[in-house]
Coordinates of C-alpha atoms in Angstrom, one line a residue:
X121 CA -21.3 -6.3 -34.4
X122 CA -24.5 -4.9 -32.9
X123 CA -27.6 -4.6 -35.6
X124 CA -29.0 -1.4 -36.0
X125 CA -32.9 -1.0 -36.1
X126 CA -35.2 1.4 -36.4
X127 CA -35.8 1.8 -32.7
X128 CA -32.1 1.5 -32.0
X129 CA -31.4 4.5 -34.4
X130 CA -34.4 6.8 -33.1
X131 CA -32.7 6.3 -29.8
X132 CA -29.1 6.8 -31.1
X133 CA -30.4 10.4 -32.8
X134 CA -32.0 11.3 -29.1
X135 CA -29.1 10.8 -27.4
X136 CA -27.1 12.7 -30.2
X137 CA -29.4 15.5 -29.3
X138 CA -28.4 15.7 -26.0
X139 CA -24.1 14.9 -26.7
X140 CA -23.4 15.1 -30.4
X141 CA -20.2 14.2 -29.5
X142 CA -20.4 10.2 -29.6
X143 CA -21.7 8.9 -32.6
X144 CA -20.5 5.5 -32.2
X145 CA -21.0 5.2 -28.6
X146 CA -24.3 5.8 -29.0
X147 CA -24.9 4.1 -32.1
X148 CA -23.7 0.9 -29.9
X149 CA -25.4 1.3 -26.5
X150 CA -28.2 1.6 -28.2
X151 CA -28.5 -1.2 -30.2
X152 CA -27.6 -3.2 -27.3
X153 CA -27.5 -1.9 -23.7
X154 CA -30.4 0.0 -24.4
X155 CA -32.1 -2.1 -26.6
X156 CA -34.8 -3.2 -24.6
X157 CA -35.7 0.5 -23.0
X158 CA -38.5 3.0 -24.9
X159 CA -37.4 6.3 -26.7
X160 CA -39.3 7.9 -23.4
X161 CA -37.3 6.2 -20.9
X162 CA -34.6 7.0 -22.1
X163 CA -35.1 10.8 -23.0
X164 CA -35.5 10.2 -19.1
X165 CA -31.9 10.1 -18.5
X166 CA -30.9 12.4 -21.0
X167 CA -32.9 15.0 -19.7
X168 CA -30.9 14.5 -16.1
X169 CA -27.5 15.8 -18.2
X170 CA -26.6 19.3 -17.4
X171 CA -26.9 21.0 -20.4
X172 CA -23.4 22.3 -22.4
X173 CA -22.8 24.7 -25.2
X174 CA -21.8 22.4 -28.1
X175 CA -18.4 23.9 -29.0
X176 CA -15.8 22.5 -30.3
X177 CA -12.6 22.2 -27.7
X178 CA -14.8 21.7 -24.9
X179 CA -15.4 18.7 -24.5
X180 CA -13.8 18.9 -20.5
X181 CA -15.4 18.4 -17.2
X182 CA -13.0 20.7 -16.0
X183 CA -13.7 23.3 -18.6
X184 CA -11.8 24.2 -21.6
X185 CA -8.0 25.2 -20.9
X186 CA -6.3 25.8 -24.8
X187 CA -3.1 24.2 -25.7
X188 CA -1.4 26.9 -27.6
X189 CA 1.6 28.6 -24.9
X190 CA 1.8 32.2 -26.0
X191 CA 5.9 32.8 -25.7
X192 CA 5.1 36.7 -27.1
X193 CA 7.5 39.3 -24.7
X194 CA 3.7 41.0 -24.5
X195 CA 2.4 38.3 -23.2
X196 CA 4.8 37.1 -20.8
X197 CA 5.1 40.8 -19.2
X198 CA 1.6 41.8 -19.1
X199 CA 0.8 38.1 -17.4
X200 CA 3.9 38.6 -14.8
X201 CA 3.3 42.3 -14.5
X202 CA -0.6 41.4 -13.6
X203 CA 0.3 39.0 -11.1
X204 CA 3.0 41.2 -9.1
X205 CA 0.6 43.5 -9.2
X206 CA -1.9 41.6 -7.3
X207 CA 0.9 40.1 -4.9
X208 CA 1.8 43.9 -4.3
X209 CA -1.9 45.3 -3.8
X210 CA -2.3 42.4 -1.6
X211 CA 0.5 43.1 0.7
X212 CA 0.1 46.5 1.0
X213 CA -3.1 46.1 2.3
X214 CA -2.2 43.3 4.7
X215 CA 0.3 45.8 6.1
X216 CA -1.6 48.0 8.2
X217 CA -3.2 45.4 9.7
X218 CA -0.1 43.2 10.7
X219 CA 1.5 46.7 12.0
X220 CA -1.5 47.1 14.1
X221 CA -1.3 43.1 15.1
X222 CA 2.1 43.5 15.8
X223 CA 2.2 46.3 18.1
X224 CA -0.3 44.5 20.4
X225 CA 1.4 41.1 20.4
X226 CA 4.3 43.5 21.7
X227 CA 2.4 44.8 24.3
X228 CA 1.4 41.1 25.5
X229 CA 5.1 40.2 25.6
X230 CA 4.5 37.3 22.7
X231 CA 7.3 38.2 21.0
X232 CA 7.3 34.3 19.0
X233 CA 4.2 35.0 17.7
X234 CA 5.1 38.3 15.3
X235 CA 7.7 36.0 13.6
X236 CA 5.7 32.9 13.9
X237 CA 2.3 34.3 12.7
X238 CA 2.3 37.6 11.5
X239 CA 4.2 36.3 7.7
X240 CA 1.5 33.8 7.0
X241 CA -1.1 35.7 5.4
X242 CA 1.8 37.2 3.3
X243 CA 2.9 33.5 2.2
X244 CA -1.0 32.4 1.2
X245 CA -1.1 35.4 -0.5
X246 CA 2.1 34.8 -2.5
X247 CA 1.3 31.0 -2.9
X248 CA -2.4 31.8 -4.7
X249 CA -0.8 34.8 -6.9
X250 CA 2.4 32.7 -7.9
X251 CA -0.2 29.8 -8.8
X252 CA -2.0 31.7 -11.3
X253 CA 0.5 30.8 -14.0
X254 CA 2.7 28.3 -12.4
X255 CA 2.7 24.2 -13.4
X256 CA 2.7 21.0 -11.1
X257 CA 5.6 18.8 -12.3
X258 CA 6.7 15.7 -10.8
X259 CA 10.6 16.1 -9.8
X260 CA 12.4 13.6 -12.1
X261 CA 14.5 12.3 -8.8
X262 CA 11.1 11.6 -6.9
X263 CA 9.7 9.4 -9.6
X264 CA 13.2 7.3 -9.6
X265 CA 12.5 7.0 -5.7
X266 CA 9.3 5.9 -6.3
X267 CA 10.3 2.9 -8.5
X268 CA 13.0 2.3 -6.2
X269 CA 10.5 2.2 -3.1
X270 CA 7.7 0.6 -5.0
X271 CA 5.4 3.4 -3.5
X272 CA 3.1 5.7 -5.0
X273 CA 4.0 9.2 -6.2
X274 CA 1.4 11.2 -4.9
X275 CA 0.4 15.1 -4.8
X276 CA -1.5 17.3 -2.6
X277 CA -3.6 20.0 -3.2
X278 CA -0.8 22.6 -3.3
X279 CA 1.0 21.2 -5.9
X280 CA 3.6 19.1 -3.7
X281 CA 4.6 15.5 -3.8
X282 CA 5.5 12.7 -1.6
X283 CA 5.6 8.9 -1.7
X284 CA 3.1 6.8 0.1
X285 CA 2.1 3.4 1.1
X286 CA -1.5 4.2 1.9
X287 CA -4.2 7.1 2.3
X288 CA -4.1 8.3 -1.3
X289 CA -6.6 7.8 -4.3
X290 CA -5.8 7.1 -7.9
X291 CA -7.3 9.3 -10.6
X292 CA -9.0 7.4 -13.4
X293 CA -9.6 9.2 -16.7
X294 CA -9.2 9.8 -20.4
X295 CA -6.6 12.3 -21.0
X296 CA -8.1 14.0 -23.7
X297 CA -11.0 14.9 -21.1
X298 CA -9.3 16.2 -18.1
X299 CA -5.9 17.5 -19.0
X300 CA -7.0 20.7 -20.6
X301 CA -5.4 19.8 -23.8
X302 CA -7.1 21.6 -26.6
X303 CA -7.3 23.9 -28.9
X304 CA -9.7 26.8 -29.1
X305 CA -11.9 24.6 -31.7
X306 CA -10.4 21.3 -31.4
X307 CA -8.9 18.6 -29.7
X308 CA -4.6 19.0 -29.9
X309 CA -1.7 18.2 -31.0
X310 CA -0.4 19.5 -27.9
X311 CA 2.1 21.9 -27.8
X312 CA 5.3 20.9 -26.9
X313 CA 6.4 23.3 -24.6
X314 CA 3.4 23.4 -22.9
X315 CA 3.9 19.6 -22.1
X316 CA 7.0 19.5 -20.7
X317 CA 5.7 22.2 -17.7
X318 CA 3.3 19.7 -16.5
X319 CA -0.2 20.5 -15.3
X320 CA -1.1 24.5 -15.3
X321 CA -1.9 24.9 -11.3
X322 CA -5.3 26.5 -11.9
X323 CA -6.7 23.5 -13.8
X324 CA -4.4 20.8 -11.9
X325 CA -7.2 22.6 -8.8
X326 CA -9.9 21.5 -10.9
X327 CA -9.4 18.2 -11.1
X328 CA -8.3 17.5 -7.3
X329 CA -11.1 18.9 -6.1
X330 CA -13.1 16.6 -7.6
X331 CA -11.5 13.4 -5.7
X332 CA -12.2 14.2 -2.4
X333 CA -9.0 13.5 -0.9
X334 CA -5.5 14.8 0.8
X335 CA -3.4 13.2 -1.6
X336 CA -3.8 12.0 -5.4
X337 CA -2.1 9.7 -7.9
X338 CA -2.3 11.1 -11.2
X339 CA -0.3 8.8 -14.6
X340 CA 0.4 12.1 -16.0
X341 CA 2.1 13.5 -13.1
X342 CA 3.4 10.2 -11.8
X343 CA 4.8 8.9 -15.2
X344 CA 7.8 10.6 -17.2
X345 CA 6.9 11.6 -20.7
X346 CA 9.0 11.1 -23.8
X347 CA 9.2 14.1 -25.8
X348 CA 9.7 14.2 -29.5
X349 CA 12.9 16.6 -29.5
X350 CA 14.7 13.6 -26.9
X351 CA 17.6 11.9 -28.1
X352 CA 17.7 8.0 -28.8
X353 CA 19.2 7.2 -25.8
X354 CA 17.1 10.1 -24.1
X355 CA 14.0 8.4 -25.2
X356 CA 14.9 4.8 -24.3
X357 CA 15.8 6.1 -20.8
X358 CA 12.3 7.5 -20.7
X359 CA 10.7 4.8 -21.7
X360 CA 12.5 2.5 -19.5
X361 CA 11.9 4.5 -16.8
X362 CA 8.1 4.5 -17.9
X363 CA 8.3 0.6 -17.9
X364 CA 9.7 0.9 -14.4
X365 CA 6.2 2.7 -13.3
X366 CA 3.7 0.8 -14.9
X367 CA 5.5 -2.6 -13.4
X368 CA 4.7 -0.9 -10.1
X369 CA 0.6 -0.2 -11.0
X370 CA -0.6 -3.4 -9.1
X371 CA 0.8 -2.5 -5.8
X372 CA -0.7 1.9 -6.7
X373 CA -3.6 0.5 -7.3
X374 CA -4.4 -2.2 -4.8
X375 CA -3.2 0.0 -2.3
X376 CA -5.3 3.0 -3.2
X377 CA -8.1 3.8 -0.5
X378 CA -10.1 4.4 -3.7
X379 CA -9.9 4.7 -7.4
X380 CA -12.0 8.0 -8.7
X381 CA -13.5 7.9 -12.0
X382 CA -13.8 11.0 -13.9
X383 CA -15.6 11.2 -16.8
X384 CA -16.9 14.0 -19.2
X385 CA -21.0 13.2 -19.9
X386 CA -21.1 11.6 -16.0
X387 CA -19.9 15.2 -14.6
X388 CA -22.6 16.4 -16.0
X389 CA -25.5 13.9 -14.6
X390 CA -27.8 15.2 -11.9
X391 CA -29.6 12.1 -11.0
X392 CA -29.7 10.0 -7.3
X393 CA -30.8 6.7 -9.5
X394 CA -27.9 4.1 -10.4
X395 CA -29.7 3.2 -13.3
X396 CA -29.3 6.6 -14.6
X397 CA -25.4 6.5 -13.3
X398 CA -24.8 3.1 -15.2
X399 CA -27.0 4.4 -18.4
X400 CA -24.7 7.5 -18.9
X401 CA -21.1 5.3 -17.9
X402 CA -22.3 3.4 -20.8
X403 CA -22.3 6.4 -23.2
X404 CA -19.3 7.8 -21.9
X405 CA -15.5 7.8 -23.1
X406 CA -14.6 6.4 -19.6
X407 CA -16.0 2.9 -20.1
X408 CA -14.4 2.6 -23.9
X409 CA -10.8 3.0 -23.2
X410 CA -8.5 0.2 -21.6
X411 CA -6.8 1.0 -19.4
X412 CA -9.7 2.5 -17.1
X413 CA -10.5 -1.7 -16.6
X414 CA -7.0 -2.2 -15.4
X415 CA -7.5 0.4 -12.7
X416 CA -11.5 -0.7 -12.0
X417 CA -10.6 -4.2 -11.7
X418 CA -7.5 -3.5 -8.6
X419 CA -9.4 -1.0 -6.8
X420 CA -10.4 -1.8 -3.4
X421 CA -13.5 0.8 -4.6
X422 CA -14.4 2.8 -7.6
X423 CA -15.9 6.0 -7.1
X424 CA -18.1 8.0 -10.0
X425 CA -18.0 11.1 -9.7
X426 CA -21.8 13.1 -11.0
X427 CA -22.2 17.0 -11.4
X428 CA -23.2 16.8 -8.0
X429 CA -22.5 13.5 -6.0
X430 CA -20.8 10.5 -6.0
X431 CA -21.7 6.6 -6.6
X432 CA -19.9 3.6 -5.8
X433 CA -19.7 1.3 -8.4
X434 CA -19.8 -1.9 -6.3
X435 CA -23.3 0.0 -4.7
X436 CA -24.6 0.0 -8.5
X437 CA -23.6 -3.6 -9.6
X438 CA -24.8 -5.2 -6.6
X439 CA -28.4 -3.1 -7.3
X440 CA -27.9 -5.1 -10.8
X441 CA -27.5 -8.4 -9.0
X442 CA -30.4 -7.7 -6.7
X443 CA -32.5 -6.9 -9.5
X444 CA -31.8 -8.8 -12.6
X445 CA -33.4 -12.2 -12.7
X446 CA -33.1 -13.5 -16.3
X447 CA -31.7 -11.8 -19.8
X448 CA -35.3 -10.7 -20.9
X449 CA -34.7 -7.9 -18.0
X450 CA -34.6 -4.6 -19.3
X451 CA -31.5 -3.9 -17.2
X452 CA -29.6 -7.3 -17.9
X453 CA -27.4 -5.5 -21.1
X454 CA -26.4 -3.0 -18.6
X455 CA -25.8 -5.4 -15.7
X456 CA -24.0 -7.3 -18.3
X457 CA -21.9 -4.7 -19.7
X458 CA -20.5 -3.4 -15.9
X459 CA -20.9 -7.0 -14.5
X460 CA -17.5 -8.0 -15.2
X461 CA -15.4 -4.8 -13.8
X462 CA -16.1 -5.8 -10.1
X463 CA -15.8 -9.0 -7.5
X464 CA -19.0 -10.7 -7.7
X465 CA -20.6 -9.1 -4.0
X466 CA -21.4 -11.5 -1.4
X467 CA -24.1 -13.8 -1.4
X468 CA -24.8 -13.9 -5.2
X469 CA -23.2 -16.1 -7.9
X470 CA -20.8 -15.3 -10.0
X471 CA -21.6 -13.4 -13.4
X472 CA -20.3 -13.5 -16.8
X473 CA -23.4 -13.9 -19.3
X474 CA -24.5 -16.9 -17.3
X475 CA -27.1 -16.7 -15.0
X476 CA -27.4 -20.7 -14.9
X477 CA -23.8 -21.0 -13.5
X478 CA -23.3 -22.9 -10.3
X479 CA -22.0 -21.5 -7.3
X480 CA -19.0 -23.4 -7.2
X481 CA -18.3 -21.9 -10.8
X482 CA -14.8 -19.7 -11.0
X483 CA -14.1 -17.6 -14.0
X484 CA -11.0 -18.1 -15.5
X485 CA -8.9 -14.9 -15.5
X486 CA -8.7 -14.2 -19.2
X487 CA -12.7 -14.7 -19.5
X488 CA -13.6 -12.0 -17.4
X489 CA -10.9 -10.0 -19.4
X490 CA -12.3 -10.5 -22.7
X491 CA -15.8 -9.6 -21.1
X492 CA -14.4 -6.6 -19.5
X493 CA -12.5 -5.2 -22.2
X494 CA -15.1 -5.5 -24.8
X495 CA -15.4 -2.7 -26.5
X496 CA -12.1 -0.7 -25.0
X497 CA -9.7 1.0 -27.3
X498 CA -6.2 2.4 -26.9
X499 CA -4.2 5.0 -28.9
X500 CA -1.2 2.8 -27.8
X501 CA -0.9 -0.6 -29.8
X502 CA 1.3 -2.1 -27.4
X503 CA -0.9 -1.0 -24.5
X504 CA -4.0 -4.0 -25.5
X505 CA -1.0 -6.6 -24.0
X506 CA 0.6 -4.0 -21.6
X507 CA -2.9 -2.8 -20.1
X508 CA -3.4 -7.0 -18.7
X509 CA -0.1 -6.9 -17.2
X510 CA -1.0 -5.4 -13.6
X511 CA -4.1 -7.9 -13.7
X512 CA -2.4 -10.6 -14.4
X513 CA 0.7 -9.7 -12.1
X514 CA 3.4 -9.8 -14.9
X515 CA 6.0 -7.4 -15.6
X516 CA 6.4 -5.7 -18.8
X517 CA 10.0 -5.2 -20.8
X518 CA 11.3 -1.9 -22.1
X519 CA 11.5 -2.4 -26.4
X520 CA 8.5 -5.0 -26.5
X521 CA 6.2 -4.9 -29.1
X522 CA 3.0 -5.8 -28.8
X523 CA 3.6 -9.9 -30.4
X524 CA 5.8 -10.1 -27.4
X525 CA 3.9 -9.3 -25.0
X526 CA 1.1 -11.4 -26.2
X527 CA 3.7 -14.5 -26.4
X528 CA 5.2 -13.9 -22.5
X529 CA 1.1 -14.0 -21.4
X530 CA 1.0 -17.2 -23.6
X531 CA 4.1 -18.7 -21.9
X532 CA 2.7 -17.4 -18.2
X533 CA -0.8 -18.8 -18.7
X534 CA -0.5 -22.0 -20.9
X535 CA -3.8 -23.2 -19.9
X536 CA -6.1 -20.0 -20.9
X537 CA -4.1 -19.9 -24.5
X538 CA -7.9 -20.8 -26.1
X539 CA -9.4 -17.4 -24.2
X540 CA -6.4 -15.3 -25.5
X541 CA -6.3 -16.6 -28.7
X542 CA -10.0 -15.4 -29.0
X543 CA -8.8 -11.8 -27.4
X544 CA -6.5 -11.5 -29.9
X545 CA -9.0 -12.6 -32.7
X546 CA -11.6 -9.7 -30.7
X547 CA -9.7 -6.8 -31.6
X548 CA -7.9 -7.8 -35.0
X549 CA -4.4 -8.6 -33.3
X550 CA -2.9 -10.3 -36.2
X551 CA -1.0 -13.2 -35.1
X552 CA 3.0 -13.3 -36.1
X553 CA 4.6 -17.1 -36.4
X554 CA 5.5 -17.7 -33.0
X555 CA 2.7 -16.0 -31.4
X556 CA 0.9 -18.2 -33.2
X557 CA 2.4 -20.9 -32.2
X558 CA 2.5 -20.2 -28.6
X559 CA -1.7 -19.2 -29.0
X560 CA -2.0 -22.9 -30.6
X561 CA 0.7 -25.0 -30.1
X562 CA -1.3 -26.5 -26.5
X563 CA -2.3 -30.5 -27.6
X564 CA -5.7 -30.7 -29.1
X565 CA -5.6 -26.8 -29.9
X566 CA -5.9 -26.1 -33.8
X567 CA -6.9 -23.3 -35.4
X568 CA -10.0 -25.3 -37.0
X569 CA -11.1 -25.4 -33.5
X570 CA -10.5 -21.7 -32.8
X571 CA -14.5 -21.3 -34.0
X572 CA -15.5 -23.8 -31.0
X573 CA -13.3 -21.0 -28.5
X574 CA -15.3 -18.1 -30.4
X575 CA -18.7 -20.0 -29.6
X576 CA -17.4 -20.4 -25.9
X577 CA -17.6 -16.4 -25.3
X578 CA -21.1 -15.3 -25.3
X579 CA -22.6 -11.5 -25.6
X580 CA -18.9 -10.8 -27.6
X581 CA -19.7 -7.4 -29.7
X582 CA -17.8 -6.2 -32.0
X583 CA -15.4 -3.3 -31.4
X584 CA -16.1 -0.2 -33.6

């Protein structure tokens, strides 16, 4: 657990003063990836933030979109009425004009081009008015086709899907950020009916635009959700079919052209400095949930998206490399917290809290895990097993719980049973009888000499 000080709190209140919205977070950062900067430097970065209006609800880079559906008769005809009413006001007057168009592609004898041309601005005009209150929804039958072809369900920016091998991006975020999910002074519950209609189209445009690209995976789009009023057998179908996606992650996401992060206190950096970039990824909700690692550590490249540009993460951790000499640096807690998401770049040795290591030195898989997950939560129990799967190339079982998981890891990778014994100690996995004997049961391995494993993990900080 990271020691508060004096200087750590003066810079935990500074940064509260610019996002009151992470206590912990900054409470943590600063006690240890900022604990070697000055209040001054930084206020430095802080100051680069955009500033918000610190309402609750709003805590979206895609601005605030409220949970509650309004199901009033009012409100349903004065929302249809208004849009018809653009639709119609539109058309008529696109009319005169086509008329006039039409009568001199008559003239010119290009007959193909009245039926062929004329009707388009009609269509765009129908396709923006319908999208003011219609939802993007992944068809149930193309997410079963997806699973089937081991492809990725992708959408456009129109709202429609297709499968792909290639030329798509993966969206990387924390729900609670980008979906539009609140209420008007809170975060959720969701609504119910609200989340069975998917993604309303206006904000759906809000995110894509962000990601720079044709077509986009999105989990909540891609993945079928289990709704509360479902059946037994409903649900188990859902979450089999669920199971079914996630086992098909490691191709989506090593196949990806890219893997774009966004994140809530980034979208609102204005800076060109990495430092600044990798300062305010460390204070976002981004970098604390798991999954986010999962999709960071498969990408062929992960791209951060600021309130006015975009970094590559590989870019920023190879600055780290090329700059950090020794753990007195003032950018080595940084370098060490971001370190571990990435391939070690060419040229350099490989990192993970030792800077003595040989060049011949390979990491075993579970201890960049443990480094890389430090200080990543889930809402989903389950999910701190389930999350490793596409790194580790397993596949996961419909109906497991989370002891199961742990033990089919245990069984996969006998020899790294010491690192995930000390994962599980990490976050406060309590061990069942057989997990444990599966975490121990290796010759020599006791739990006496679990303390040497703990020792063997450097720079470990608590979660919290």
């Amino acid at each position: 657990m990271p020691v508060a000080t004096p200087h750590s709190r003066e810079i935990a209140e500074l940064i509260r003063k610019y996002e009151s919205g992470i206590l912990n977070r900054s409470e943590r950062v600063a006690s240890v990836e900022l604990s070697t900067w000055t209040v001054e430097e930084v206020k430095g970065v802080m100051e680069q933030l955009v500033p918000r209006a610190n309402t609750k609800g709003t805590d979206d880079p895609c601005e605030p979109e409220f949970n509650q559906l309004d199901e009033s008769l009012k409100a349903r005809i004065g929302i249809n009425a208004g849009i018809w009413a653009v639709f119609s006001l539109g058309t008529v007057c696109l009319l005169p004009i086509q008329v006039g168009a039409a009568l001199y592609l008559l003239l010119q004898g290009r007959i193909s081009a009245i039926w062929r041309e004329l009707p388009k601005p009609t269509a765009l005009l129908f396709d923006w008015s319908t999208g003011l209150h219609s939802f993007v929804k992944a068809p149930l039958s193309m997410i079963k086709k997806s699973i089937e072809r081991n492809e990725a369900l992708c959408v456009n920016s129109k709202g429609r899907f297709t499968l792909r091998k290639e030329g798509y991006a993966v969206l990387s975020h924390v729900w609670g950020e980008t979906m539009g999910w609140s209420t008007k002074d809170s975060w959720g519950p969701v609504e119910l009916g609200l989340r069975k209609k998917g993604l309303a189209y206006h904000h759906f445009q809000k995110i894509f635009r962000r990601c720079d690209t044709e077509w986009l995976w999105v989990d909540v789009l891609a993945m079928p959700e289990t709704y509360e009023d479902m059946s037994l057998a409903e649900k188990a179908d859902s979450e089999a079919l669920r199971t079914s996606v996630i086992n098909t992650l490691r191709t989506i996401y090593t196949r990806a052209d890219k893997v774009v992060c966004l994140d809530s206190l980034l979208l609102r950096l204005r800076s060109g400095s990495k430092v600044d970039v990798a300062v305010t990824l460390c204070l976002g909700r981004w970098i604390a949930r798991l999954w986010p690692f999962t999709e960071t550590k498969l990408a062929k490249r992960v791209i951060l998206k600021t309130e006015d540009d975009a970094f590559n993460l590989d870019e920023i951790i190879e600055f780290f490399y090329e700059t950090v000499s020794n753990d007195d640096h003032r950018y080595f807690h940084i370098f060490d917290r971001l370190a571990p998401l990435r391939p070690v770049p060419n040229g350099f040795r490989n990192w993970l809290g030792y800077l003595a290591r040989p060049d011949s030195y390979e990491p075993e898989i579970f201890r960049v895990i443990y480094r890389g997950c430090e200080n990543r939560l889930s809402d989903v129990e389950i999910d701190q097993a389930r999350a490793l799967f596409p790194v580790l190339e397993l596949k996961w079982v419909a109906g497991w719980t989370l002891q199961q998981g742990l033990r089919h890891i245990a069984e996969k990778y006998p020899d790294d049973r010491e690192s995930l014994l000390k994962y599980c100690e990490y976050r406060g996995i309590k061990h069942d009888t057989e997990l444990q004997t599966h975490l121990l049961g290796r010759e020599g391995v006791t739990l006496e000499s679990a303390d040497q494993v703990a020792r063997n993990f450097t720079g470990a900080v608590d979660l919290g």
